[in-house]
PDB file of C-alpha atoms and ligand atoms in Angstrom:
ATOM      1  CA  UNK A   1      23.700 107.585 198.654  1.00 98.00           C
ATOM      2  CA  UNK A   2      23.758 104.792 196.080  1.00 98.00           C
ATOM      3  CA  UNK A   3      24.324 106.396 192.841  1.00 98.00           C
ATOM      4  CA  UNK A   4      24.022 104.666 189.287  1.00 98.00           C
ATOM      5  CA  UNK A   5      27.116 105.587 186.693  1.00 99.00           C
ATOM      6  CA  UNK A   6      27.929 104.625 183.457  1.00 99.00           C
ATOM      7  CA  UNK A   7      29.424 106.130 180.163  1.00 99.00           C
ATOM      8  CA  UNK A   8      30.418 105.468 176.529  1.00 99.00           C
ATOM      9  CA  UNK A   9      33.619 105.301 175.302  1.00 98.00           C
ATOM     10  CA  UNK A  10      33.729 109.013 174.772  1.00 98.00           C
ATOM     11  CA  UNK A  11      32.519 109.777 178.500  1.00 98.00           C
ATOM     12  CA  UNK A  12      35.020 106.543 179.481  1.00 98.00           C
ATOM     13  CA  UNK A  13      37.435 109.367 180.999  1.00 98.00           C
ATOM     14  CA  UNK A  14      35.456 111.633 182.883  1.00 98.00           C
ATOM     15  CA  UNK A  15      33.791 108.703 184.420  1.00 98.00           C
ATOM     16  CA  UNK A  16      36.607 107.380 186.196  1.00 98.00           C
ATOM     17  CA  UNK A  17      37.843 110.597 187.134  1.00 98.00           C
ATOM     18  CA  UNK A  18      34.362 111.332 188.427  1.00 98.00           C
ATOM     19  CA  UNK A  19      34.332 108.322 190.795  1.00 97.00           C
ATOM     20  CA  UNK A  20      37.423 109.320 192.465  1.00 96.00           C
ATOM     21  CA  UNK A  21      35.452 111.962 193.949  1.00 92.00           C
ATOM     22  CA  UNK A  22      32.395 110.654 194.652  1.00 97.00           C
ATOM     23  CA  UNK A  23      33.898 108.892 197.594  1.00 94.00           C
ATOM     24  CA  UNK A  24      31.230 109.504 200.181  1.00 95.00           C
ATOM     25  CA  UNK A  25      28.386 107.737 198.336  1.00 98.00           C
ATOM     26  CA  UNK A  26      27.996 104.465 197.455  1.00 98.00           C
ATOM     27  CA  UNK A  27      28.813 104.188 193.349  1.00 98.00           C
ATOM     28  CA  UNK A  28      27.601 101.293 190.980  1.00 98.00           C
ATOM     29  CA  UNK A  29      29.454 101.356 187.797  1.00 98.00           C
ATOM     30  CA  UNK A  30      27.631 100.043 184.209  1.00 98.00           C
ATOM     31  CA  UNK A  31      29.697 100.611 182.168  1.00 98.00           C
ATOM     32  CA  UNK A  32      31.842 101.206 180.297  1.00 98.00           C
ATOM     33  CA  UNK A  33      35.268  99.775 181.071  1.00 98.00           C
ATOM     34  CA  UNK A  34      37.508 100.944 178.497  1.00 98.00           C
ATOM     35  CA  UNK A  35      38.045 103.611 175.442  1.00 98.00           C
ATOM     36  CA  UNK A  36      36.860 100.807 172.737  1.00 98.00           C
ATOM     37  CA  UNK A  37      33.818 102.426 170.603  1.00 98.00           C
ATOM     38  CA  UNK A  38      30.616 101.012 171.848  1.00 98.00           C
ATOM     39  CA  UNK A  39      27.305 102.345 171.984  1.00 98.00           C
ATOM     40  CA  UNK A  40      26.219 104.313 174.904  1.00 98.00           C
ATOM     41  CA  UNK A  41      22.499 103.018 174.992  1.00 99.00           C
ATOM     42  CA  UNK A  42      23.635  99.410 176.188  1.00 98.00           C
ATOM     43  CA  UNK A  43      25.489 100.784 179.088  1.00 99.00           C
ATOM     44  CA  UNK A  44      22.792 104.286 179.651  1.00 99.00           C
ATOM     45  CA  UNK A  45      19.951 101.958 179.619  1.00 99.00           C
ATOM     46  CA  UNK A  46      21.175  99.704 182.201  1.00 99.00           C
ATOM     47  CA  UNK A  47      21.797 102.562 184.666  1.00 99.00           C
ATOM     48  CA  UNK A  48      18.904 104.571 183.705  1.00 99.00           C
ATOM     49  CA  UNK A  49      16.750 101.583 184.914  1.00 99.00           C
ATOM     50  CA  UNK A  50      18.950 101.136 188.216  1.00 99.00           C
ATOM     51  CA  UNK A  51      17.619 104.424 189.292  1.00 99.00           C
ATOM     52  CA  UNK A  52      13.806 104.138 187.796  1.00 98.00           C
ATOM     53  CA  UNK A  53      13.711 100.867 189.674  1.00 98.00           C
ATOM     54  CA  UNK A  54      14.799 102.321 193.116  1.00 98.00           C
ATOM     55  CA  UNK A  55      18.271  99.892 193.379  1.00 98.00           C
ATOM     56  CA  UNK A  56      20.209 103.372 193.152  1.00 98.00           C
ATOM     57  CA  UNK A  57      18.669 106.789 194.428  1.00 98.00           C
ATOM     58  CA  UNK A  58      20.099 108.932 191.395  1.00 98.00           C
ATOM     59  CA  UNK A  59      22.836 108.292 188.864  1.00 98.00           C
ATOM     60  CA  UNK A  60      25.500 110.211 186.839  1.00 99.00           C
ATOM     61  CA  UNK A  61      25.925 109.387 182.547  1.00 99.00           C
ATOM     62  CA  UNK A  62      28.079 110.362 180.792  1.00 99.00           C
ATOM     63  CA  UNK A  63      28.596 110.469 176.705  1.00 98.00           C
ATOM     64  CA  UNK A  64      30.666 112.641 174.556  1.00 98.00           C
ATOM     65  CA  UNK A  65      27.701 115.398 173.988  1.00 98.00           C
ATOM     66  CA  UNK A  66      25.837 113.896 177.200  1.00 98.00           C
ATOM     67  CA  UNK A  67      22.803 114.187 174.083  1.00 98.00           C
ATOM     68  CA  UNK A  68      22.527 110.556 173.332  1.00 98.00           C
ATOM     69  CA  UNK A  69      22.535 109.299 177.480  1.00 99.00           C
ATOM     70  CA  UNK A  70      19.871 112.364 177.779  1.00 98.00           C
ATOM     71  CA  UNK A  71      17.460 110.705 175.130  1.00 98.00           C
ATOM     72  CA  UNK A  72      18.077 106.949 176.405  1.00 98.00           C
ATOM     73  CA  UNK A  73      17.434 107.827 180.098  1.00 98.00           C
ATOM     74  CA  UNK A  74      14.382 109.783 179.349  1.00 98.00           C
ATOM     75  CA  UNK A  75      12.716 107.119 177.722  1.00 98.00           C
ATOM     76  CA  UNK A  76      12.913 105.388 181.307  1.00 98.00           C
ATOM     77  CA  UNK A  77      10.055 105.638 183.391  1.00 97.00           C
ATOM     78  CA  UNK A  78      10.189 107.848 186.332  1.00 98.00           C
ATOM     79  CA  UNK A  79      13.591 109.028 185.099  1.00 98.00           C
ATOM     80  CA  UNK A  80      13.929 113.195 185.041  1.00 98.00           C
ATOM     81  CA  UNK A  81      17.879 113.282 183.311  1.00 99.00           C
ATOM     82  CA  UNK A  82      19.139 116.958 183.053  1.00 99.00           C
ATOM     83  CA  UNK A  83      21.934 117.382 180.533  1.00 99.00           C
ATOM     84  CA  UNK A  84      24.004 120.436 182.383  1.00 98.00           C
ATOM     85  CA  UNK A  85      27.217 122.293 180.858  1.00 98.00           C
ATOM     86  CA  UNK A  86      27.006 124.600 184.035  1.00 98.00           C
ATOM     87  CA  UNK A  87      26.323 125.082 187.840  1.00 98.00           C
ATOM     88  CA  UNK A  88      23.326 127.004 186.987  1.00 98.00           C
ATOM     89  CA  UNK A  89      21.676 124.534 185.294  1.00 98.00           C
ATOM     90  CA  UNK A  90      22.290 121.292 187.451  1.00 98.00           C
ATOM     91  CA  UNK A  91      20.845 123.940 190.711  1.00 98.00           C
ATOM     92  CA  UNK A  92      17.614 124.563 188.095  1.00 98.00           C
ATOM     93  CA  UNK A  93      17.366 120.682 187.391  1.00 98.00           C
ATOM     94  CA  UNK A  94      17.441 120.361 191.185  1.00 98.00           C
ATOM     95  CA  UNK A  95      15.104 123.011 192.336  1.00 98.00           C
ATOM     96  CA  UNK A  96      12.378 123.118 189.487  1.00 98.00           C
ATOM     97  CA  UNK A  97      12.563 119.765 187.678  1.00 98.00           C
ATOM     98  CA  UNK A  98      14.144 117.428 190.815  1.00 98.00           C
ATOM     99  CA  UNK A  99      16.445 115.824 188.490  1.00 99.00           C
ATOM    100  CA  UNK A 100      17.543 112.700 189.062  1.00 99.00           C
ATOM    101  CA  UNK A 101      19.701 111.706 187.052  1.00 99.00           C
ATOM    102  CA  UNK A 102      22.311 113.922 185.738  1.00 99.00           C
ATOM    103  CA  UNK A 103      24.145 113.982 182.236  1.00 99.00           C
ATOM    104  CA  UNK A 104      27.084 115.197 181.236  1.00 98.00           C
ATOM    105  CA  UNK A 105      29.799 116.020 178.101  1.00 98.00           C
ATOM    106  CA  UNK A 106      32.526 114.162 178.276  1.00 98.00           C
ATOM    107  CA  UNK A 107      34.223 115.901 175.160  1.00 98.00           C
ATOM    108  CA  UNK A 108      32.784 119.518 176.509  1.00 98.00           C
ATOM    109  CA  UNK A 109      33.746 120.346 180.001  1.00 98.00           C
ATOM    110  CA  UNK A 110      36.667 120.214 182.147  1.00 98.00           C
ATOM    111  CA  UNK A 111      37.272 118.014 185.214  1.00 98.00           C
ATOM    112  CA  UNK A 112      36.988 120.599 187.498  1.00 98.00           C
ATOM    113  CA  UNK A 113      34.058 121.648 186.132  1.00 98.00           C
ATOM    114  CA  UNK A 114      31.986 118.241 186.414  1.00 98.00           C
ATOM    115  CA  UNK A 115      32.883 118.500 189.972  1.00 98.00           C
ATOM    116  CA  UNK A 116      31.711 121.744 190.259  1.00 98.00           C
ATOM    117  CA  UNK A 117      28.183 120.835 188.773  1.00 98.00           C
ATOM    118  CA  UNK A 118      28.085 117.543 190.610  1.00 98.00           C
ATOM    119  CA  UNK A 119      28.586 119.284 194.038  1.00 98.00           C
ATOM    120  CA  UNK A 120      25.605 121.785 192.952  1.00 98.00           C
ATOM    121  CA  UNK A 121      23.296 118.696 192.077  1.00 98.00           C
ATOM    122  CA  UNK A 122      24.408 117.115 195.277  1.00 98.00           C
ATOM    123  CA  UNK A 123      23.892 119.706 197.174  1.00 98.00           C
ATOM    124  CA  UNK A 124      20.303 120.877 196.009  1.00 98.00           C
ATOM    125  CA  UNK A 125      17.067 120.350 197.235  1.00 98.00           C
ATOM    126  CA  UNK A 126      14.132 119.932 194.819  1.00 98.00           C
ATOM    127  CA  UNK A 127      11.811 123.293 195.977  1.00 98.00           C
ATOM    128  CA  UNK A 128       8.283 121.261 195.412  1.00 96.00           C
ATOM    129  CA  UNK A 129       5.757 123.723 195.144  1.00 96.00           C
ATOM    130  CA  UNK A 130       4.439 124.582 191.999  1.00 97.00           C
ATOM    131  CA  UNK A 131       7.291 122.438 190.360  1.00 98.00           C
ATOM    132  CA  UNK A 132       5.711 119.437 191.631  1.00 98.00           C
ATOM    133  CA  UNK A 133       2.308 120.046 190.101  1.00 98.00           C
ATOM    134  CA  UNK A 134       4.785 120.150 186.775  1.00 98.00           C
ATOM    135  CA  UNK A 135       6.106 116.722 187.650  1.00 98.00           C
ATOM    136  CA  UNK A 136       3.454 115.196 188.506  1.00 98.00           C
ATOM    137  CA  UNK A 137       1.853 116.082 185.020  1.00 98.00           C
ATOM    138  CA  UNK A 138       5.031 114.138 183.424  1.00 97.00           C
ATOM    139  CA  UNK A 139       3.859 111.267 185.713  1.00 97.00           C
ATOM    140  CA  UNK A 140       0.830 110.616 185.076  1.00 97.00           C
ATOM    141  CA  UNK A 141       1.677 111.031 180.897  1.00 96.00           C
ATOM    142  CA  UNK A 142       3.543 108.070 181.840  1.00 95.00           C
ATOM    143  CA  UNK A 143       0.735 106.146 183.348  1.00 94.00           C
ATOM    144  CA  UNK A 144      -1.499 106.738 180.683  1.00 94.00           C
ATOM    145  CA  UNK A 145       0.888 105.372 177.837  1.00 78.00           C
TER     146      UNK A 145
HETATM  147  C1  LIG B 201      30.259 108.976 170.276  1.00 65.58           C
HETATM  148  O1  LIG B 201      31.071 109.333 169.216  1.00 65.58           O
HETATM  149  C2  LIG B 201      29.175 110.031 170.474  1.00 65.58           C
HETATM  150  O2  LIG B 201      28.296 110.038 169.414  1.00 65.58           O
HETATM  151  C3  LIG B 201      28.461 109.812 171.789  1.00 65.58           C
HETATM  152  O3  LIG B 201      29.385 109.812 172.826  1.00 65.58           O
HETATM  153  C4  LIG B 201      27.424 110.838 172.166  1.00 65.58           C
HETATM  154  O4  LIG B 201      27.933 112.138 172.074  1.00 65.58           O
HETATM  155  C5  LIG B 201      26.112 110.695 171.531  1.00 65.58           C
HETATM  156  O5  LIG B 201      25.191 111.463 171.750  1.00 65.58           O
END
C-alpha cells in the first residue's frame, strides 16, 4: 500500500523509527528530515493532500501532541485523520469512522506502542453500515462549502 508520512521536528523520531517497520508497504516521506524546529503544517499539509488526492491510499503524521497534524489534515478534503493514544481507538477510527489517515504523539507514546496501534489500523476493516451514512454526511458538508 502506498502510504503518505511526514512529521515535525517533535514527531522527527518516531517517524523514522516508524518506517523501519512499515517495510511491506510502499512509504513516501514529506517531511521532516531532521530535529531543527519547523512547523508541522508545511510538511502535514503536503501529505495530507497526497492521500486526499489518491497518489497515496492512507498516510501516517506525526507531531509532538499529534493535535496540530490532526487540525491541518482535517482541513483537507476527503481526509478522515484519527488522533489515537491506543489500540482501541485506531480499531474505532477503522471500523466506525474509516480513518484514513492516522495521527500520532510523538512526545506521548512509546515505540512499541505506535506499532501496536499501526498494526490495529492496518489491520482493520471499515464496517460500512450505518457508519457510512455518517460519512457520507461529512462528504457532502464538503461539497456544499
Ligand atoms: C512543537 O513544539 C509542537 O507544538 C507540535 O509538535 C505539536 O504538538 C502541535 O500540535
Amino acid at each position: 500500500m502506498k502510504i503518505a508520512i511526514a512529521s515535525d521536528h517533535a514527531g522527527f523520531d518516531l517517524k523514522e523509527k516508524i518506517k523501519e517497520f512499515l517495510i511491506e508497504h510502499e512509504v513516501f516521506d514529506y517531511g521532516t528530515t531532521n530535529l531543527d524546529s519547523m512547523d508541522y503544517p508545511d510538511t502535514g499539509f503536503e501529505a495530507a493532500k497526497a492521500v486526499s488526492n489518491g497518489d497515496c491510499k492512507r498516510g501516517i503524521l506525526i507531531c509532538g501532541s499529534g493535535l496540530g497534524m490532526s487540525i491541518v489534515a482535517n482541513k483537507v478534503p476527503g481526509i478522515r485523520a484519527a488522533l489515537c493514544q491506543t489500540k482501541q481507538f485506531a480499531q474505532l477510527s477503522r471500523l466506525h469512522n474509516n480513518s484514513n489517515i492516522l495521527v500520532l504523539s510523538g512526545r506521548f507514546i512509546s515505540e512499541y506502542l505506535a506499532k501496536e496501534i499501526i498494526d490495529v489500523w492496518f489491520n482493520t476493516e471499515f464496517e460500512s453500515g450505518r457508519h457510512q451514512k455518517r460519512l457520507d454526511i461529512i462528504s457532502n458538508y464538503e461539497k456544499e462549502k
